[in-house]
Amino acid sequence: MLSDWRVIYIGGVFISLFLFIILISKRKKSIADKILSAWFFFAVVHQALIGWYAFNKMSDMPALIGWELPFPFLHGPFLYLYILFLTGQQRHGWRNIFHFTPAVLAAVLLAPVLPVMTVQEKLGAVPSKFTPLFHAMVWGIIISGVVYVILSLYLLRRHRQNVAVQFSNTDKITLNWLRYLIGGMSVIWIVVIFFESAASLYLVVALFIFFIGYFGIRQVGIFSSPLPAHEVYLPALVRLAEPEPEEAREAEADETSQKVKYEKSSLTDVEATRIHAALTALMREQQCYKDAGLTLGDLAKTLNVHPAVLSQVINSKEGSSFYDYINVLRVEALKQLLLQPGSQQYTLLSLAFECGFNSKTSFNRNFKKITQLSPSAYVKAMHINMQEED
């Protein structure tokens, strides 16, 4: 019977292998899925080496001792690149391969060193002239881990901003999966930095694999083919053109400010007016705002304009973001719906859902922001009797 925590170590190997098999069998894999698949492949190998150490089997294959060192250099880049491609923030294509340079360099440095070292030297039982090299690698692993956690947090922050720009409802867009990945990696590096026990490190890595497996399988679209998505674009494509600080200070009126913006983006006022008229007609005739999953990309595709151009038109002509623009339309639609005969037989929330809101929290927050009254206070002020919420 297995003793200590070794059952968890070996369990980490099998969970890594299980998740890897699920990922490679997934249909229509995105680049992010392929990156995650590669990450789990190397995690399987790394976990196997950890289990090999845990069972004190080093003497069976002493040539493998030390080859676990390049693997920690892989986890940070894989985390960063997975988030980069999953959130659509990639720009440099093949140049992203350079993130794996430290891992390759570590392997190259170890190739001539490990074969000439004794088992006792590799295990640190006796002094070795290569000890400074191994100390440098350990510090390199720590620096790499910290740097990539920080970079991943930066990507998550940018993605949160992008969600606010492109989506008309954000309450049910969860970033928990990415938070779990970054948080789990952070815990591992904390253990690496502050705990010298190898057993503690092996244990937290194995638990992290279990953690990823549990939350990853629960997250829709990670280990299964996702449902057809709405149009979403790279953050760089929808970033609004903002005037330089000097230009903003010199702008004495909205007209001047808009002129500067048009000059920077090559969008003329005439063209902006035309696009805005088409957008207004589309909303009036098709009531697109009633689609709870509506995105900036959906409207841009329908109007056959670039998403950045449409975002700028909404910003300049409506004086608001895409998110606020759509939710104003939803609130106005709800106001009109409340005045119609028969609406009183429904609950306020059911009418809000019909107008495009997808949660009670989002509805209450946006309604109060736009009308300065809570939905219930507005209904009371209008002397409208509604059905009570369940």
Short mmCIF file of C-alpha atoms in Angstrom, two decimals:
data_model
loop_
_atom_site.label_atom_id
_atom_site.label_comp_id
_atom_site.label_asym_id
_atom_site.label_seq_id
_atom_site.Cartn_x
_atom_site.Cartn_y
_atom_site.Cartn_z
CA MET A 1 0.00 0.00 0.00
CA LEU A 2 1.33 3.47 -0.89
CA SER A 3 2.45 5.62 2.02
CA ASP A 4 2.94 9.32 2.61
CA TRP A 5 1.71 11.56 -0.22
CA ARG A 6 3.02 9.39 -3.03
CA VAL A 7 -0.46 8.42 -4.10
CA ILE A 8 -1.10 12.10 -4.88
CA TYR A 9 2.10 12.31 -6.92
CA ILE A 10 1.19 9.33 -9.06
CA GLY A 11 -2.38 10.60 -9.26
CA GLY A 12 -1.06 13.83 -10.76
CA VAL A 13 0.55 11.84 -13.56
CA PHE A 14 -2.66 10.06 -14.46
CA ILE A 15 -4.78 13.21 -14.22
CA SER A 16 -2.33 15.04 -16.51
CA LEU A 17 -2.48 12.16 -18.98
CA PHE A 18 -6.28 12.03 -18.78
CA LEU A 19 -6.64 15.77 -19.47
CA PHE A 20 -4.13 15.55 -22.32
CA ILE A 21 -6.13 12.75 -23.97
CA ILE A 22 -9.38 14.71 -23.60
CA LEU A 23 -7.80 17.78 -25.18
CA ILE A 24 -6.25 16.03 -28.18
CA SER A 25 -9.56 14.26 -28.88
CA LYS A 26 -11.45 17.56 -28.89
CA ARG A 27 -12.88 18.52 -32.28
CA LYS A 28 -12.14 21.84 -33.92
CA LYS A 29 -9.27 22.70 -31.62
CA SER A 30 -8.26 26.35 -31.49
CA ILE A 31 -4.64 27.44 -31.21
CA ALA A 32 -5.26 27.99 -27.50
CA ASP A 33 -6.46 24.38 -27.22
CA LYS A 34 -3.31 23.15 -28.96
CA ILE A 35 -1.15 25.19 -26.60
CA LEU A 36 -2.99 23.73 -23.61
CA SER A 37 -2.57 20.23 -25.08
CA ALA A 38 1.19 20.74 -25.42
CA TRP A 39 1.31 22.11 -21.88
CA PHE A 40 -0.39 19.01 -20.51
CA PHE A 41 1.94 16.75 -22.51
CA PHE A 42 4.97 18.28 -20.85
CA ALA A 43 3.09 18.24 -17.53
CA VAL A 44 2.71 14.46 -17.93
CA VAL A 45 6.46 14.07 -18.43
CA HIS A 46 7.26 16.44 -15.56
CA GLN A 47 4.81 14.69 -13.24
CA ALA A 48 6.28 11.31 -14.22
CA LEU A 49 9.73 12.52 -13.19
CA ILE A 50 8.28 13.85 -9.93
CA GLY A 51 6.64 10.48 -9.24
CA TRP A 52 9.92 8.76 -10.10
CA TYR A 53 11.68 10.84 -7.46
CA ALA A 54 8.88 10.31 -4.96
CA PHE A 55 9.25 6.53 -5.22
CA ASN A 56 13.05 6.74 -4.85
CA LYS A 57 13.62 5.07 -8.21
CA MET A 58 16.53 7.33 -9.20
CA SER A 59 19.02 4.48 -8.88
CA ASP A 60 17.18 2.49 -11.56
CA MET A 61 17.86 5.13 -14.25
CA PRO A 62 20.47 7.56 -12.91
CA ALA A 63 20.91 9.13 -16.36
CA LEU A 64 17.51 10.85 -15.94
CA ILE A 65 18.49 12.64 -12.74
CA GLY A 66 18.69 16.37 -13.37
CA TRP A 67 16.64 16.39 -16.56
CA GLU A 68 13.62 17.65 -14.65
CA LEU A 69 15.23 21.11 -14.44
CA PRO A 70 14.24 22.44 -17.90
CA PHE A 71 10.53 21.69 -17.35
CA PRO A 72 9.75 24.50 -14.86
CA PHE A 73 10.94 26.95 -17.54
CA LEU A 74 8.07 25.72 -19.75
CA HIS A 75 5.10 26.28 -17.47
CA GLY A 76 5.29 30.08 -17.36
CA PRO A 77 5.45 30.50 -21.17
CA PHE A 78 2.67 27.95 -21.68
CA LEU A 79 0.45 29.80 -19.19
CA TYR A 80 1.17 33.15 -20.85
CA LEU A 81 0.69 31.93 -24.43
CA TYR A 82 -2.49 30.04 -23.56
CA ILE A 83 -4.05 33.18 -22.09
CA LEU A 84 -2.66 35.26 -24.96
CA PHE A 85 -4.36 33.16 -27.64
CA LEU A 86 -7.49 32.33 -25.63
CA THR A 87 -8.22 36.03 -25.16
CA GLY A 88 -7.29 36.95 -28.75
CA GLN A 89 -4.40 39.27 -27.87
CA GLN A 90 -1.72 37.61 -30.01
CA ARG A 91 0.22 39.75 -32.45
CA HIS A 92 3.66 38.32 -33.14
CA GLY A 93 2.84 34.88 -34.55
CA TRP A 94 5.87 32.61 -34.82
CA ARG A 95 8.00 34.93 -32.67
CA ASN A 96 6.15 33.66 -29.62
CA ILE A 97 8.37 30.59 -29.85
CA PHE A 98 11.15 32.64 -28.28
CA HIS A 99 9.35 32.39 -24.95
CA PHE A 100 10.72 28.85 -24.75
CA THR A 101 14.34 29.96 -25.15
CA PRO A 102 15.16 29.60 -21.41
CA ALA A 103 13.95 25.98 -21.39
CA VAL A 104 15.98 25.15 -24.51
CA LEU A 105 19.02 26.94 -23.09
CA ALA A 106 18.74 25.00 -19.83
CA ALA A 107 18.62 21.70 -21.75
CA VAL A 108 21.63 22.71 -23.86
CA LEU A 109 23.66 23.61 -20.75
CA LEU A 110 22.74 20.36 -19.01
CA ALA A 111 23.51 18.12 -22.00
CA PRO A 112 27.32 18.09 -21.51
CA VAL A 113 27.15 18.44 -17.71
CA LEU A 114 24.83 15.67 -16.48
CA PRO A 115 26.62 12.73 -18.16
CA VAL A 116 29.91 13.52 -16.37
CA MET A 117 28.34 13.97 -12.92
CA THR A 118 28.02 11.16 -10.40
CA VAL A 119 24.67 10.26 -8.87
CA GLN A 120 25.82 11.65 -5.52
CA GLU A 121 26.74 14.96 -7.16
CA LYS A 122 23.39 15.18 -8.94
CA LEU A 123 21.52 14.55 -5.70
CA GLY A 124 23.64 17.11 -3.83
CA ALA A 125 25.08 14.51 -1.45
CA VAL A 126 28.65 15.56 -2.28
CA PRO A 127 30.09 18.88 -3.49
CA SER A 128 30.34 19.48 -7.25
CA LYS A 129 32.03 22.08 -9.41
CA PHE A 130 28.71 22.45 -11.25
CA THR A 131 26.83 23.55 -8.11
CA PRO A 132 26.88 27.27 -9.16
CA LEU A 133 25.25 26.31 -12.46
CA PHE A 134 22.40 24.53 -10.69
CA HIS A 135 21.96 27.44 -8.27
CA ALA A 136 21.76 29.81 -11.23
CA MET A 137 19.14 27.60 -12.87
CA VAL A 138 17.03 27.56 -9.72
CA TRP A 139 17.12 31.35 -9.57
CA GLY A 140 16.31 31.46 -13.28
CA ILE A 141 13.28 29.23 -12.67
CA ILE A 142 12.06 31.52 -9.87
CA ILE A 143 12.52 34.67 -11.96
CA SER A 144 10.81 33.06 -14.95
CA GLY A 145 7.85 32.00 -12.84
CA VAL A 146 7.34 35.40 -11.24
CA VAL A 147 7.73 37.26 -14.55
CA TYR A 148 5.21 35.10 -16.39
CA VAL A 149 2.65 35.29 -13.59
CA ILE A 150 2.90 39.10 -13.77
CA LEU A 151 2.63 39.05 -17.58
CA SER A 152 -0.39 36.74 -17.37
CA LEU A 153 -2.09 39.07 -14.89
CA TYR A 154 -1.47 41.93 -17.33
CA LEU A 155 -3.12 39.93 -20.13
CA LEU A 156 -6.09 39.19 -17.87
CA ARG A 157 -6.46 42.89 -17.09
CA ARG A 158 -6.42 43.79 -20.79
CA HIS A 159 -8.92 41.05 -21.54
CA ARG A 160 -11.28 42.38 -18.88
CA GLN A 161 -11.14 45.78 -20.57
CA ASN A 162 -11.75 44.19 -23.98
CA VAL A 163 -14.83 42.38 -22.68
CA ALA A 164 -16.26 45.70 -21.51
CA VAL A 165 -15.66 47.24 -24.95
CA GLN A 166 -17.11 44.46 -27.11
CA PHE A 167 -19.98 42.88 -25.17
CA SER A 168 -23.40 44.28 -24.37
CA ASN A 169 -23.78 41.97 -21.34
CA THR A 170 -20.79 41.09 -19.19
CA ASP A 171 -22.27 39.54 -16.04
CA LYS A 172 -22.13 35.97 -17.32
CA ILE A 173 -18.74 36.26 -19.01
CA THR A 174 -16.61 34.55 -16.40
CA LEU A 175 -12.87 35.00 -16.14
CA ASN A 176 -12.63 32.46 -13.33
CA TRP A 177 -10.87 29.82 -15.44
CA LEU A 178 -8.00 32.20 -16.19
CA ARG A 179 -7.91 33.41 -12.59
CA TYR A 180 -7.64 29.80 -11.41
CA LEU A 181 -4.74 29.09 -13.75
CA ILE A 182 -2.82 32.20 -12.73
CA GLY A 183 -3.65 31.73 -9.04
CA GLY A 184 -2.55 28.10 -9.10
CA MET A 185 0.73 28.95 -10.78
CA SER A 186 1.28 31.74 -8.24
CA VAL A 187 0.89 29.29 -5.38
CA ILE A 188 3.44 26.97 -6.96
CA TRP A 189 6.02 29.74 -7.26
CA ILE A 190 5.36 30.84 -3.69
CA VAL A 191 6.17 27.28 -2.58
CA VAL A 192 9.30 27.27 -4.75
CA ILE A 193 10.53 30.56 -3.25
CA PHE A 194 9.66 30.10 0.42
CA PHE A 195 9.78 26.34 0.99
CA GLU A 196 12.91 24.27 0.46
CA SER A 197 11.13 20.94 0.79
CA ALA A 198 10.99 19.08 -2.52
CA ALA A 199 8.06 17.04 -1.18
CA SER A 200 6.06 20.26 -0.65
CA LEU A 201 6.72 21.32 -4.24
CA TYR A 202 5.78 17.93 -5.66
CA LEU A 203 2.60 17.95 -3.61
CA VAL A 204 1.45 21.43 -4.68
CA VAL A 205 2.18 20.66 -8.37
CA ALA A 206 0.10 17.48 -8.16
CA LEU A 207 -2.75 19.32 -6.43
CA PHE A 208 -2.59 22.04 -9.11
CA ILE A 209 -3.13 19.38 -11.78
CA PHE A 210 -6.19 18.09 -9.90
CA PHE A 211 -7.36 21.68 -9.56
CA ILE A 212 -7.05 22.35 -13.31
CA GLY A 213 -8.82 19.12 -14.12
CA TYR A 214 -11.79 19.88 -11.88
CA PHE A 215 -12.38 23.49 -12.91
CA GLY A 216 -11.31 22.96 -16.53
CA ILE A 217 -13.89 20.26 -17.12
CA ARG A 218 -16.57 22.47 -15.55
CA GLN A 219 -15.63 25.39 -17.80
CA VAL A 220 -17.65 25.25 -21.03
CA GLY A 221 -15.53 25.02 -24.15
CA ILE A 222 -12.18 24.09 -22.57
CA PHE A 223 -12.38 20.31 -22.94
CA SER A 224 -15.38 20.25 -25.28
CA SER A 225 -16.21 21.91 -28.56
CA PRO A 226 -17.80 25.29 -27.81
CA LEU A 227 -21.13 26.46 -29.18
CA PRO A 228 -21.09 28.90 -32.12
CA ALA A 229 -19.86 32.22 -30.78
CA HIS A 230 -20.76 35.79 -31.50
CA GLU A 231 -18.34 37.93 -33.47
CA VAL A 232 -15.43 38.95 -31.24
CA TYR A 233 -12.31 40.71 -32.48
CA LEU A 234 -8.76 41.17 -31.29
CA PRO A 235 -8.48 43.95 -28.70
CA ALA A 236 -6.16 45.93 -30.97
CA LEU A 237 -8.86 46.08 -33.65
CA VAL A 238 -11.46 47.76 -31.47
CA ARG A 239 -9.28 50.12 -29.46
CA LEU A 240 -10.58 53.64 -29.85
CA ALA A 241 -8.30 56.27 -31.35
CA GLU A 242 -7.71 58.79 -28.59
CA PRO A 243 -6.25 62.28 -29.06
CA GLU A 244 -2.77 62.99 -27.81
CA PRO A 245 -2.64 64.86 -24.47
CA GLU A 246 -1.57 68.10 -26.20
CA GLU A 247 -4.42 67.80 -28.69
CA ALA A 248 -6.91 67.08 -25.95
CA ARG A 249 -5.86 70.20 -24.04
CA GLU A 250 -6.16 72.33 -27.17
CA ALA A 251 -9.66 71.01 -27.94
CA GLU A 252 -11.99 73.83 -26.89
CA ALA A 253 -15.20 72.23 -28.07
CA ASP A 254 -16.65 68.84 -28.94
CA GLU A 255 -16.58 69.70 -32.64
CA THR A 256 -12.85 70.32 -32.56
CA SER A 257 -12.27 67.17 -30.55
CA GLN A 258 -14.22 65.06 -33.03
CA LYS A 259 -12.34 66.64 -35.94
CA VAL A 260 -9.04 65.58 -34.40
CA LYS A 261 -10.35 62.04 -33.90
CA TYR A 262 -11.56 61.77 -37.49
CA GLU A 263 -8.23 63.03 -38.82
CA LYS A 264 -6.38 60.40 -36.79
CA SER A 265 -8.60 57.54 -37.97
CA SER A 266 -9.34 58.77 -41.55
CA LEU A 267 -13.08 58.57 -40.75
CA THR A 268 -14.90 61.60 -42.09
CA ASP A 269 -17.84 63.23 -40.38
CA VAL A 270 -20.03 62.47 -43.41
CA GLU A 271 -19.14 58.77 -43.28
CA ALA A 272 -19.65 58.66 -39.51
CA THR A 273 -23.09 60.22 -39.94
CA ARG A 274 -23.99 57.65 -42.61
CA ILE A 275 -22.90 54.72 -40.43
CA HIS A 276 -24.74 56.14 -37.43
CA ALA A 277 -27.93 56.50 -39.47
CA ALA A 278 -27.61 52.89 -40.65
CA LEU A 279 -27.02 51.74 -37.08
CA THR A 280 -30.06 53.65 -35.81
CA ALA A 281 -32.26 52.19 -38.55
CA LEU A 282 -30.96 48.69 -37.81
CA MET A 283 -31.79 49.04 -34.13
CA ARG A 284 -35.24 50.46 -34.87
CA GLU A 285 -36.18 47.83 -37.44
CA GLN A 286 -34.52 44.67 -36.08
CA GLN A 287 -34.20 45.55 -32.38
CA CYS A 288 -30.82 43.82 -32.20
CA TYR A 289 -30.37 44.97 -28.62
CA LYS A 290 -32.84 42.27 -27.54
CA ASP A 291 -30.11 39.68 -28.23
CA ALA A 292 -28.52 39.20 -24.79
CA GLY A 293 -25.28 38.00 -26.41
CA LEU A 294 -24.98 40.90 -28.85
CA THR A 295 -21.40 42.05 -29.47
CA LEU A 296 -19.78 44.97 -31.22
CA GLY A 297 -18.55 42.49 -33.83
CA ASP A 298 -22.09 41.30 -34.56
CA LEU A 299 -23.23 44.82 -35.44
CA ALA A 300 -20.05 45.59 -37.36
CA LYS A 301 -20.55 42.47 -39.49
CA THR A 302 -24.21 43.31 -40.15
CA LEU A 303 -23.37 46.90 -41.12
CA ASN A 304 -20.28 45.77 -43.07
CA VAL A 305 -17.95 48.17 -41.27
CA HIS A 306 -14.76 47.70 -39.28
CA PRO A 307 -15.45 47.15 -35.54
CA ALA A 308 -13.05 49.96 -34.57
CA VAL A 309 -14.91 52.32 -36.91
CA LEU A 310 -18.28 51.35 -35.47
CA SER A 311 -16.95 51.76 -31.94
CA GLN A 312 -15.71 55.23 -32.81
CA VAL A 313 -19.03 56.19 -34.44
CA ILE A 314 -20.96 55.14 -31.33
CA ASN A 315 -18.47 56.98 -29.14
CA SER A 316 -18.65 60.20 -31.15
CA LYS A 317 -22.32 60.27 -32.18
CA GLU A 318 -23.88 58.81 -29.05
CA GLY A 319 -21.28 60.02 -26.57
CA SER A 320 -21.06 56.58 -24.97
CA SER A 321 -19.43 53.19 -25.26
CA PHE A 322 -20.98 50.27 -27.13
CA TYR A 323 -21.96 48.67 -23.81
CA ASP A 324 -23.75 51.78 -22.55
CA TYR A 325 -25.35 52.49 -25.93
CA ILE A 326 -26.99 49.04 -26.11
CA ASN A 327 -28.14 49.11 -22.51
CA VAL A 328 -29.74 52.55 -22.96
CA LEU A 329 -31.76 51.06 -25.81
CA ARG A 330 -32.77 48.14 -23.60
CA VAL A 331 -33.92 50.45 -20.81
CA GLU A 332 -35.90 52.61 -23.25
CA ALA A 333 -37.49 49.48 -24.73
CA LEU A 334 -38.47 48.36 -21.24
CA LYS A 335 -40.05 51.72 -20.51
CA GLN A 336 -42.15 51.42 -23.65
CA LEU A 337 -43.05 47.84 -22.80
CA LEU A 338 -44.28 48.86 -19.35
CA LEU A 339 -46.80 51.21 -20.96
CA GLN A 340 -48.34 48.50 -23.12
CA PRO A 341 -51.62 46.90 -21.98
CA GLY A 342 -51.09 43.44 -20.53
CA SER A 343 -47.48 43.98 -19.45
CA GLN A 344 -48.58 44.17 -15.81
CA GLN A 345 -49.31 40.45 -15.79
CA TYR A 346 -45.57 39.75 -16.11
CA THR A 347 -42.78 40.32 -13.63
CA LEU A 348 -40.41 43.21 -14.12
CA LEU A 349 -37.45 40.85 -14.52
CA SER A 350 -39.16 38.78 -17.23
CA LEU A 351 -39.77 41.96 -19.23
CA ALA A 352 -36.15 42.98 -18.69
CA PHE A 353 -35.00 39.64 -20.11
CA GLU A 354 -37.25 40.18 -23.12
CA CYS A 355 -35.51 43.50 -23.73
CA GLY A 356 -32.06 41.91 -23.77
CA PHE A 357 -30.78 41.89 -20.20
CA ASN A 358 -29.38 38.54 -19.09
CA SER A 359 -29.27 38.89 -15.30
CA LYS A 360 -31.07 40.68 -12.50
CA THR A 361 -27.81 42.29 -11.37
CA SER A 362 -27.06 43.73 -14.81
CA PHE A 363 -30.63 44.95 -15.21
CA ASN A 364 -30.77 46.72 -11.84
CA ARG A 365 -27.33 48.28 -12.24
CA ASN A 366 -27.88 49.62 -15.74
CA PHE A 367 -31.45 50.79 -15.13
CA LYS A 368 -30.43 52.84 -12.10
CA LYS A 369 -27.37 54.20 -13.89
CA ILE A 370 -29.50 55.43 -16.81
CA THR A 371 -32.68 56.60 -15.03
CA GLN A 372 -31.25 57.47 -11.59
CA LEU A 373 -34.01 55.26 -10.15
CA SER A 374 -34.13 51.59 -9.28
CA PRO A 375 -36.55 49.56 -11.45
CA SER A 376 -39.00 49.16 -8.55
CA ALA A 377 -38.83 52.87 -7.72
CA TYR A 378 -39.47 53.75 -11.36
CA VAL A 379 -42.48 51.45 -11.58
CA LYS A 380 -43.87 52.94 -8.36
CA ALA A 381 -43.34 56.49 -9.63
CA MET A 382 -45.19 55.59 -12.86
CA HIS A 383 -48.05 54.04 -10.82
CA ILE A 384 -47.69 50.69 -12.58
CA ASN A 385 -48.70 47.52 -10.76
CA MET A 386 -46.42 44.61 -11.62
CA GLN A 387 -46.44 40.93 -10.72
CA GLU A 388 -44.27 40.14 -7.69
CA GLU A 389 -40.97 38.35 -8.29
CA ASP A 390 -40.84 34.70 -7.28
#
